[in-house]
XYZ file of N, CA and C in Angstrom:
609
model
N 22.482 56.213 -32.876
C 23.413 55.198 -33.288
C 24.095 54.635 -31.835
N 24.033 55.154 -30.852
C 24.452 54.549 -29.657
C 23.622 53.723 -29.223
N 22.209 53.874 -29.458
C 21.264 52.819 -29.176
C 21.441 51.619 -30.018
N 21.578 51.663 -31.292
C 21.632 50.571 -32.242
C 22.944 49.639 -31.910
N 24.182 50.547 -31.617
C 25.286 49.782 -31.141
C 25.085 48.996 -30.005
N 24.457 49.680 -28.770
C 24.118 48.688 -27.618
C 23.157 47.659 -27.827
N 22.138 47.762 -28.578
C 21.317 46.746 -29.239
C 22.124 45.527 -29.893
N 23.098 46.118 -30.707
C 23.700 45.050 -31.470
C 24.769 44.351 -30.448
N 25.323 44.875 -29.480
C 26.080 44.362 -28.519
C 25.434 43.182 -27.741
N 24.026 43.504 -27.416
C 23.302 42.486 -26.576
C 23.002 41.428 -27.401
N 22.544 41.549 -28.595
C 22.301 40.526 -29.695
C 23.494 39.595 -29.903
N 24.755 40.303 -29.926
C 25.944 39.287 -30.165
C 26.107 38.671 -28.821
N 25.813 38.977 -27.709
C 26.064 38.410 -26.369
C 24.946 37.168 -26.467
N 23.736 37.605 -26.830
C 22.713 36.454 -26.625
C 22.926 35.387 -27.510
N 23.751 35.731 -28.759
C 24.022 34.851 -29.697
C 25.160 33.804 -29.234
N 26.131 34.332 -28.632
C 27.256 33.639 -28.142
C 26.756 32.623 -26.892
N 25.787 33.252 -26.153
C 25.162 32.392 -24.995
C 24.590 31.192 -25.358
N 23.589 31.489 -26.629
C 22.902 30.372 -27.146
C 23.796 29.276 -27.879
N 24.809 29.807 -28.460
C 25.877 28.838 -28.905
C 26.440 27.923 -27.987
N 26.732 28.495 -26.786
C 27.363 27.907 -25.783
C 26.274 26.788 -25.083
N 25.140 27.211 -25.105
C 24.022 26.270 -24.725
C 23.878 25.053 -25.626
N 23.927 25.628 -26.834
C 23.818 24.339 -27.867
C 25.146 23.433 -27.916
N 26.169 23.955 -27.711
C 27.285 23.028 -27.457
C 27.195 22.231 -26.442
N 26.748 22.661 -25.208
C 26.535 21.678 -23.933
C 25.420 20.955 -24.070
N 24.591 21.128 -24.969
C 23.054 20.109 -24.929
C 23.494 18.694 -25.028
N 24.426 18.352 -25.894
C 24.720 16.848 -25.951
C 25.186 16.283 -24.760
N 25.921 16.984 -24.122
C 26.531 16.375 -22.861
C 25.724 16.306 -21.655
N 24.694 17.322 -21.679
C 23.589 17.178 -20.910
C 22.582 16.005 -21.071
N 22.351 15.822 -22.559
C 21.558 14.813 -22.724
C 22.269 13.512 -22.479
N 23.461 13.224 -22.714
C 24.037 12.112 -22.451
C 24.045 11.951 -20.802
N 24.192 12.754 -19.927
C 24.092 12.723 -18.483
C 22.737 12.348 -18.058
N 21.765 12.847 -18.630
C 20.315 12.414 -18.426
C 20.040 11.057 -18.752
N 20.599 10.582 -19.908
C 20.371 9.285 -20.385
C 21.101 8.391 -19.525
N 22.253 8.617 -19.079
C 22.978 7.625 -18.065
C 22.208 7.503 -16.633
N 21.573 8.797 -16.194
C 20.881 8.627 -14.998
C 19.672 7.711 -15.251
N 19.007 7.999 -16.533
C 17.718 6.880 -16.998
C 18.395 5.598 -16.890
N 19.382 5.308 -17.527
C 19.797 3.934 -17.677
C 20.120 3.324 -16.295
N 20.727 4.074 -15.366
C 20.949 3.457 -14.077
C 19.909 3.447 -13.040
N 18.881 3.994 -13.348
C 17.611 3.917 -12.281
C 17.134 2.559 -11.916
N 16.849 1.681 -13.028
C 16.471 0.330 -12.635
C 17.570 -0.343 -11.610
N 18.913 -0.340 -11.869
C 19.641 -0.820 -10.893
C 19.761 -0.193 -9.629
N 19.513 1.162 -9.555
C 19.571 1.805 -8.315
C 18.289 1.626 -7.388
N 17.084 1.373 -8.193
C 15.845 0.909 -7.623
C 16.107 -0.430 -7.003
N 16.795 -1.325 -7.940
C 16.840 -2.798 -7.285
C 17.720 -2.866 -6.221
N 18.741 -1.948 -6.296
C 19.660 -1.987 -4.833
C 19.005 -1.412 -3.803
N 18.102 -0.412 -3.900
C 17.337 0.073 -2.678
C 16.419 -0.899 -2.149
N 15.797 -1.750 -3.143
C 14.702 -2.725 -2.910
C 15.420 -3.787 -2.004
N 16.506 -4.252 -2.372
C 17.324 -5.372 -1.773
C 17.649 -4.881 -0.414
N 18.084 -3.763 -0.347
C 18.592 -3.046 1.161
C 17.407 -3.023 1.880
N 16.280 -2.524 1.478
C 15.024 -2.549 2.244
C 14.710 -3.868 2.663
N 14.615 -5.004 1.797
C 14.277 -6.201 2.114
C 15.228 -7.042 3.137
N 16.430 -6.584 3.039
C 17.430 -7.154 4.050
C 16.865 -6.523 5.472
N 16.700 -5.228 5.470
C 16.356 -4.587 6.888
C 15.184 -5.256 7.444
N 14.077 -5.558 6.350
C 12.764 -6.023 7.018
C 13.172 -7.475 7.404
N 14.177 -8.273 6.829
C 14.498 -9.658 7.425
C 14.892 -9.515 8.827
N 15.712 -8.545 8.967
C 16.473 -8.491 10.109
C 15.517 -8.134 11.315
N 14.704 -7.345 10.932
C 13.764 -6.575 12.140
C 12.464 -7.212 11.992
N 12.166 -8.253 11.040
C 10.866 -8.672 10.965
C 9.903 -7.505 10.430
N 8.789 -7.269 11.236
C 7.849 -6.198 10.585
C 7.561 -5.350 11.712
N 8.580 -4.606 12.484
C 8.150 -3.912 13.530
C 8.032 -2.386 12.980
N 8.524 -1.233 13.781
C 8.023 0.158 13.395
C 8.828 0.317 11.831
N 10.007 -0.259 11.571
C 10.542 -0.078 10.140
C 9.606 -0.592 9.220
N 8.922 -1.666 9.526
C 8.163 -2.096 8.547
C 6.842 -1.454 8.160
N 6.486 -0.670 9.307
C 5.145 0.212 9.202
C 5.579 1.332 8.293
N 6.870 1.934 8.353
C 7.218 3.054 7.856
C 7.544 2.806 6.325
N 8.022 1.609 5.884
C 8.277 1.299 4.570
C 7.157 0.527 3.887
N 6.857 0.531 2.458
C 5.894 -0.111 1.993
C 6.221 -1.652 1.691
N 5.268 -2.421 2.270
C 5.541 -3.878 2.257
C 5.201 -4.414 0.951
N 6.372 -5.047 0.426
C 5.991 -5.732 -1.022
C 5.826 -7.359 -0.843
N 5.297 -7.776 -1.841
C 5.050 -9.173 -1.917
C 3.891 -9.756 -1.179
N 2.810 -8.824 -0.930
C 1.577 -9.137 -0.213
C 0.381 -8.939 -1.102
N 0.555 -8.981 -2.341
C -0.511 -9.016 -3.266
C -0.921 -7.585 -3.395
N -2.214 -7.602 -3.864
C -2.896 -6.308 -4.268
C -3.359 -5.320 -3.091
N -3.448 -5.976 -1.956
C -3.758 -5.180 -0.775
C -2.828 -5.511 0.318
N -1.614 -4.866 0.372
C -0.850 -5.059 1.511
C -1.227 -4.424 2.762
N -0.610 -4.966 3.811
C -0.997 -4.340 5.294
C 0.121 -4.816 6.092
N 0.667 -3.805 6.949
C 0.203 -2.565 7.205
C 0.649 -1.601 6.150
N -0.034 -0.429 5.996
C 0.353 0.570 4.950
C 0.444 1.764 5.488
N 1.318 2.796 4.641
C 1.423 4.112 5.072
C 0.613 5.000 4.250
N -0.621 5.535 4.841
C -1.472 6.284 3.983
C -0.734 7.698 3.743
N -0.544 8.026 2.488
C 0.015 9.292 2.107
C -1.065 10.008 1.497
N -1.594 11.140 2.364
C -2.743 11.978 1.805
C -2.572 12.400 0.531
N -1.410 13.226 0.006
C -1.105 13.807 -1.253
C -1.303 12.937 -2.268
N -1.131 11.669 -2.042
C -1.137 10.820 -3.327
C -2.252 9.729 -3.289
N -3.245 10.021 -2.133
C -4.069 9.137 -1.904
C -5.479 9.307 -2.926
N -5.791 8.219 -3.647
C -6.926 8.578 -4.671
C -8.151 8.840 -4.086
N -8.903 9.800 -4.709
C -10.211 10.208 -4.221
C -11.336 9.159 -4.838
N -12.259 8.545 -4.224
C -13.271 7.958 -4.638
C -14.656 8.655 -4.709
N -15.056 9.169 -5.707
C -16.415 9.982 -5.806
C -17.590 9.099 -5.159
N -17.437 7.966 -4.923
C -18.728 7.312 -4.415
C -18.740 7.529 -3.004
N -17.638 8.130 -2.309
C -17.536 8.183 -0.798
C -17.745 9.782 -0.468
N -18.036 10.585 -1.330
C -18.414 12.033 -1.058
C -19.507 12.241 -0.269
N -20.567 11.615 -0.633
C -21.638 11.857 0.312
C -22.255 10.566 0.828
N -21.111 9.703 1.285
C -21.461 8.387 1.728
C -22.269 8.503 3.093
N -23.073 7.518 3.309
C -23.881 7.306 4.425
C -23.720 6.060 4.969
N -23.598 5.963 6.507
C -23.352 4.659 7.239
C -24.395 4.475 8.088
N -24.979 3.185 8.031
C -25.975 2.877 9.076
C -25.199 1.857 10.063
N -25.218 2.384 11.312
C -24.365 1.641 12.321
C -25.592 1.254 13.630
N -25.860 -0.026 13.825
C -26.825 -0.295 15.064
C -26.309 -1.626 15.678
N -25.058 -1.311 16.475
C -24.529 -2.406 17.165
C -25.414 -2.920 18.390
N -25.527 -4.243 18.574
C -26.344 -4.743 19.596
C -25.677 -5.314 20.580
N -26.079 -5.143 21.713
C -25.316 -5.458 22.999
C -25.737 -7.099 23.383
N -26.558 -7.508 22.772
C -26.973 -8.886 23.080
C -25.890 -9.866 22.493
N -25.943 -10.963 22.959
C -25.137 -11.994 22.445
C -23.714 -12.482 23.364
N -22.982 -13.304 23.021
C -21.752 -13.823 23.856
C -20.489 -13.087 23.234
N -19.920 -12.607 24.210
C -18.523 -11.900 23.676
C -17.492 -12.775 24.521
N -16.336 -12.812 23.785
C -15.164 -13.793 24.320
C -13.932 -12.906 24.056
N -13.113 -12.674 25.364
C -11.935 -11.845 25.188
C -10.878 -12.794 24.941
N -9.900 -12.756 24.147
C -8.833 -13.484 23.859
C -7.478 -12.724 23.777
N -6.516 -13.093 24.510
C -5.036 -12.697 24.402
C -4.394 -13.441 23.496
N -4.010 -12.881 22.210
C -3.115 -13.537 21.331
C -1.839 -13.499 21.638
N -1.299 -12.835 22.410
C 0.054 -12.628 22.717
C 0.593 -11.231 22.174
N 0.184 -10.979 21.187
C 0.523 -9.454 20.729
C -0.742 -8.425 20.505
N -1.844 -8.912 20.786
C -2.933 -8.141 20.846
C -4.251 -8.597 21.774
N -5.152 -7.880 21.886
C -6.306 -8.196 22.537
C -7.400 -8.176 21.564
N -8.090 -9.318 21.709
C -9.319 -9.486 20.787
C -10.660 -9.648 21.611
N -11.734 -9.218 20.999
C -13.110 -9.552 21.560
C -13.681 -9.959 20.439
N -14.181 -11.313 20.632
C -15.080 -12.143 19.505
C -16.549 -12.092 19.840
N -17.268 -11.773 18.964
C -18.753 -11.634 19.010
C -19.537 -12.858 18.330
N -20.401 -13.417 18.914
C -21.522 -14.377 17.887
C -22.475 -13.474 17.432
N -23.190 -14.338 16.653
C -24.179 -13.579 15.989
C -24.198 -13.271 14.456
N -25.386 -13.053 13.783
C -25.325 -12.645 12.397
C -26.070 -11.510 11.820
N -26.369 -10.811 13.039
C -27.270 -9.643 12.801
C -26.718 -8.717 11.818
N -27.513 -8.007 10.959
C -27.037 -6.714 10.276
C -26.841 -5.467 11.031
N -25.657 -5.056 11.250
C -25.399 -4.042 12.095
C -24.675 -2.850 11.427
N -24.231 -3.064 10.283
C -23.378 -2.117 9.380
C -23.770 -2.033 8.085
N -24.328 -0.954 7.232
C -24.622 -0.914 5.918
C -24.146 0.422 5.591
N -23.831 0.513 4.235
C -23.195 1.674 3.589
C -24.145 2.169 2.190
N -24.099 3.492 2.203
C -25.033 3.729 0.750
C -24.310 3.373 -0.295
N -23.116 3.429 -0.465
C -22.340 3.068 -1.611
C -22.291 1.699 -1.965
N -22.646 0.885 -0.917
C -22.733 -0.668 -1.130
C -23.950 -1.274 -0.518
N -25.106 -0.898 -1.275
C -26.406 -1.103 -0.605
C -26.764 -2.567 -0.669
N -25.993 -3.484 -1.469
C -26.523 -4.672 -1.251
C -25.739 -5.806 -0.274
N -24.815 -4.969 0.377
C -24.020 -5.599 1.473
C -24.538 -5.333 2.765
N -24.554 -6.389 3.799
C -24.886 -6.143 5.113
C -23.700 -6.801 6.019
N -23.282 -6.168 7.077
C -22.268 -6.642 7.817
C -22.528 -6.660 9.193
N -21.863 -7.860 9.851
C -21.878 -8.081 11.389
C -20.596 -7.754 12.112
N -20.718 -7.057 13.257
C -19.290 -6.662 13.956
C -18.825 -8.211 14.443
N -17.941 -8.775 13.862
C -17.418 -10.181 14.293
C -16.378 -10.076 15.556
N -15.611 -8.841 15.384
C -14.244 -8.983 16.287
C -13.892 -7.449 16.655
N -13.315 -7.229 17.678
C -12.702 -5.918 18.006
C -11.344 -6.164 18.505
N -10.228 -5.697 17.839
C -8.866 -5.729 18.242
C -8.224 -4.378 18.723
N -7.200 -4.686 19.609
C -6.743 -3.489 19.964
C -5.031 -3.611 19.587
N -4.198 -2.609 19.117
C -2.993 -2.655 19.081
C -2.234 -1.516 19.736
N -1.272 -1.712 20.416
C -0.518 -0.690 21.109
C 0.914 -0.951 21.292
N 1.563 0.045 21.941
C 3.063 -0.198 22.220
C 3.313 0.679 23.234
N 4.702 0.682 23.742
C 5.309 1.372 24.701
C 5.654 2.780 24.311
N 5.597 3.020 23.178
C 6.024 4.408 22.484
C 4.786 5.037 22.029
N 4.815 6.441 22.334
C 3.451 7.049 22.110
C 3.229 7.156 20.394
N 4.162 6.948 19.502
C 3.930 7.094 18.119
C 4.294 5.689 17.462
N 4.216 4.598 18.149
C 4.568 3.288 17.536
C 3.545 2.157 17.810
N 2.493 2.533 18.386
C 1.532 1.455 18.662
C 0.401 1.005 17.616
N 0.224 1.980 16.599
C -0.566 1.833 15.683
C 0.120 0.763 14.478
N -0.726 0.132 13.965
C -0.393 -0.821 12.643
C -0.028 0.050 11.383
N -1.193 0.987 11.210
C -0.896 1.838 10.179
C -0.480 3.200 10.605
N 0.193 3.845 9.560
C 0.550 5.268 9.554
C 0.075 6.198 8.649
N 0.082 7.405 9.051
C -0.322 8.404 7.972
C 0.805 9.621 7.734
N 1.024 9.439 6.524
C 2.202 10.340 6.165
C 3.421 9.947 7.066
N 3.727 8.644 7.386
C 4.708 8.250 8.096
C 4.664 8.578 9.511
N 3.547 9.092 9.980
C 3.586 9.220 11.412
C 2.624 8.155 12.153
N 3.027 7.625 13.104
C 2.214 6.461 13.913
C 1.430 7.016 14.965
N 0.565 6.241 15.597
C -0.002 6.779 16.771
C 0.132 5.785 17.958
N -0.420 6.131 19.086
C -0.214 5.208 20.310
C -0.773 3.991 20.176
N -1.792 3.960 19.562
C -2.779 2.580 19.346
C -3.651 2.689 18.298
N -4.005 1.547 17.966
C -5.089 1.551 16.952
C -6.092 0.430 17.287
N -7.382 0.925 17.066
C -8.605 -0.148 17.362
C -9.217 -0.396 15.887
N -9.412 -1.793 16.009
C -10.006 -2.291 14.720
C -11.494 -2.872 15.163
N -12.409 -2.359 14.195
C -13.828 -3.043 14.257
C -13.886 -3.654 12.911
N -13.812 -5.306 13.266
C -13.914 -6.092 12.069
C -15.260 -6.633 11.856
N -15.797 -6.546 10.477
C -17.052 -6.879 10.316
C -17.080 -8.033 9.188
N -17.947 -8.932 9.451
C -18.109 -10.106 8.401
C -19.531 -9.903 7.563
N -19.496 -10.112 6.332
C -20.616 -9.930 5.530
C -21.475 -11.113 5.905
N -22.759 -10.677 6.233
C -23.661 -11.614 6.655
C -24.097 -12.733 5.806
N -23.690 -12.711 4.507
C -23.893 -13.752 3.504
C -23.067 -14.831 3.631
N -22.193 -14.811 4.418
C -21.054 -15.891 4.944
C -21.113 -16.185 6.335
N -21.345 -17.437 6.541
C -21.502 -17.840 8.038
C -20.347 -17.997 8.921
N -19.046 -17.645 8.307
C -17.847 -17.635 9.161
C -16.919 -16.795 8.674
N -16.103 -16.227 9.448
C -14.905 -15.400 9.107
C -13.841 -16.027 7.945
N -13.804 -17.146 8.369
C -12.948 -17.975 7.322
C -13.315 -17.832 5.864
N -14.555 -18.049 5.764
C -15.159 -17.981 4.442
C -15.266 -16.610 3.883
N -15.705 -15.663 4.657
C -15.814 -14.336 4.338
C -14.448 -13.707 3.877
N -13.416 -14.238 4.728
C -11.970 -13.609 4.209
C -11.655 -14.104 2.634
N -12.363 -15.005 2.114
C -11.943 -15.383 0.825
C -12.586 -14.755 -0.188
N -13.463 -13.826 0.221
C -14.402 -13.163 -0.878
C -14.068 -11.623 -0.905
N -14.340 -11.045 -2.246
C -13.937 -9.596 -2.224
C -14.514 -8.582 -1.124
N -15.742 -8.675 -1.061
C -16.414 -7.930 -0.108
C -16.916 -8.666 1.273
N -16.366 -9.721 1.558
C -16.306 -10.528 2.804
C -16.218 -9.988 4.017
N -15.103 -9.193 4.199
C -14.711 -8.719 5.459
C -14.563 -7.155 5.224
N -15.064 -6.345 6.121
C -14.943 -4.723 6.207
C -14.643 -4.468 7.614
N -13.152 -3.602 7.506
C -12.625 -3.179 8.870
C -12.626 -1.719 8.991
N -12.964 -1.282 10.120
C -12.889 0.109 10.410
C -11.653 0.288 11.336
N -10.776 1.094 11.118
C -9.602 1.357 11.934
C -9.762 2.867 12.647
N -9.395 2.842 13.629
C -9.529 4.107 14.648
C -8.263 4.323 15.346
N -7.600 5.429 15.078
C -6.185 5.789 15.614
C -6.637 6.422 17.006
N -5.653 5.997 18.053
C -5.696 6.499 19.485
C -4.513 7.114 19.790
N -4.790 8.297 20.433
C -3.468 9.253 20.848
C -3.520 9.114 22.236
N -2.397 9.311 22.726
C -2.145 9.408 24.090
C -2.287 10.912 24.757
N -3.196 11.157 25.653
C -3.449 12.668 26.353
C -3.184 12.702 27.738
N -2.851 13.857 28.273
C -2.642 14.021 29.622
C -4.005 14.376 30.310
N -4.845 14.731 29.578
C -6.186 15.274 30.070
C -7.141 13.981 30.235
N -7.982 14.131 31.406
C -8.663 12.977 31.634
C -10.246 13.096 30.805
N -10.517 12.066 30.186
C -11.816 11.960 29.595
C -12.717 10.966 30.093
N -13.954 11.146 30.516
C -14.802 10.265 31.062
C -15.639 9.729 30.060
């Protein structure tokens, strides 16, 4: 009898808690609905605040850390976030054929914010297994750096910048100039290499 009495007491307590939760459900639902209704305004306010900051500082380190809107389908610079980066199965066993030639004319240019080395020629120097119909020529090499050890790269990974960034910019050999190649979907291919500062000497 004592067991049945104890069990009955537990069942009554459970019934009372269930009733209390049922009474509070409408209030919780209303609260969640208010959050849902206010989300667009909150997002719009945050976007406006971000745009105001970007307008004030142009596109320095803050611009690198925040996603840049209004630049079309392929914005740049970007913050590469590994946990949400899409996996392309075509790249799993990808092969690259790289044969850079040392012949030809090289021109070094100081643009005011970067160093560029421009190359002539139209030899096929880069090919990829996942784009077998495309051949690329290394047209330009650019460097980006800063006075800060983590603010010199254009792009970031998970919000973390690097001391510098090297770009190997290739032009599709089907197009005679970089200007024409830039207007085509597969006209230009860039390889970005992040650079870190080290106290060790490397020869």
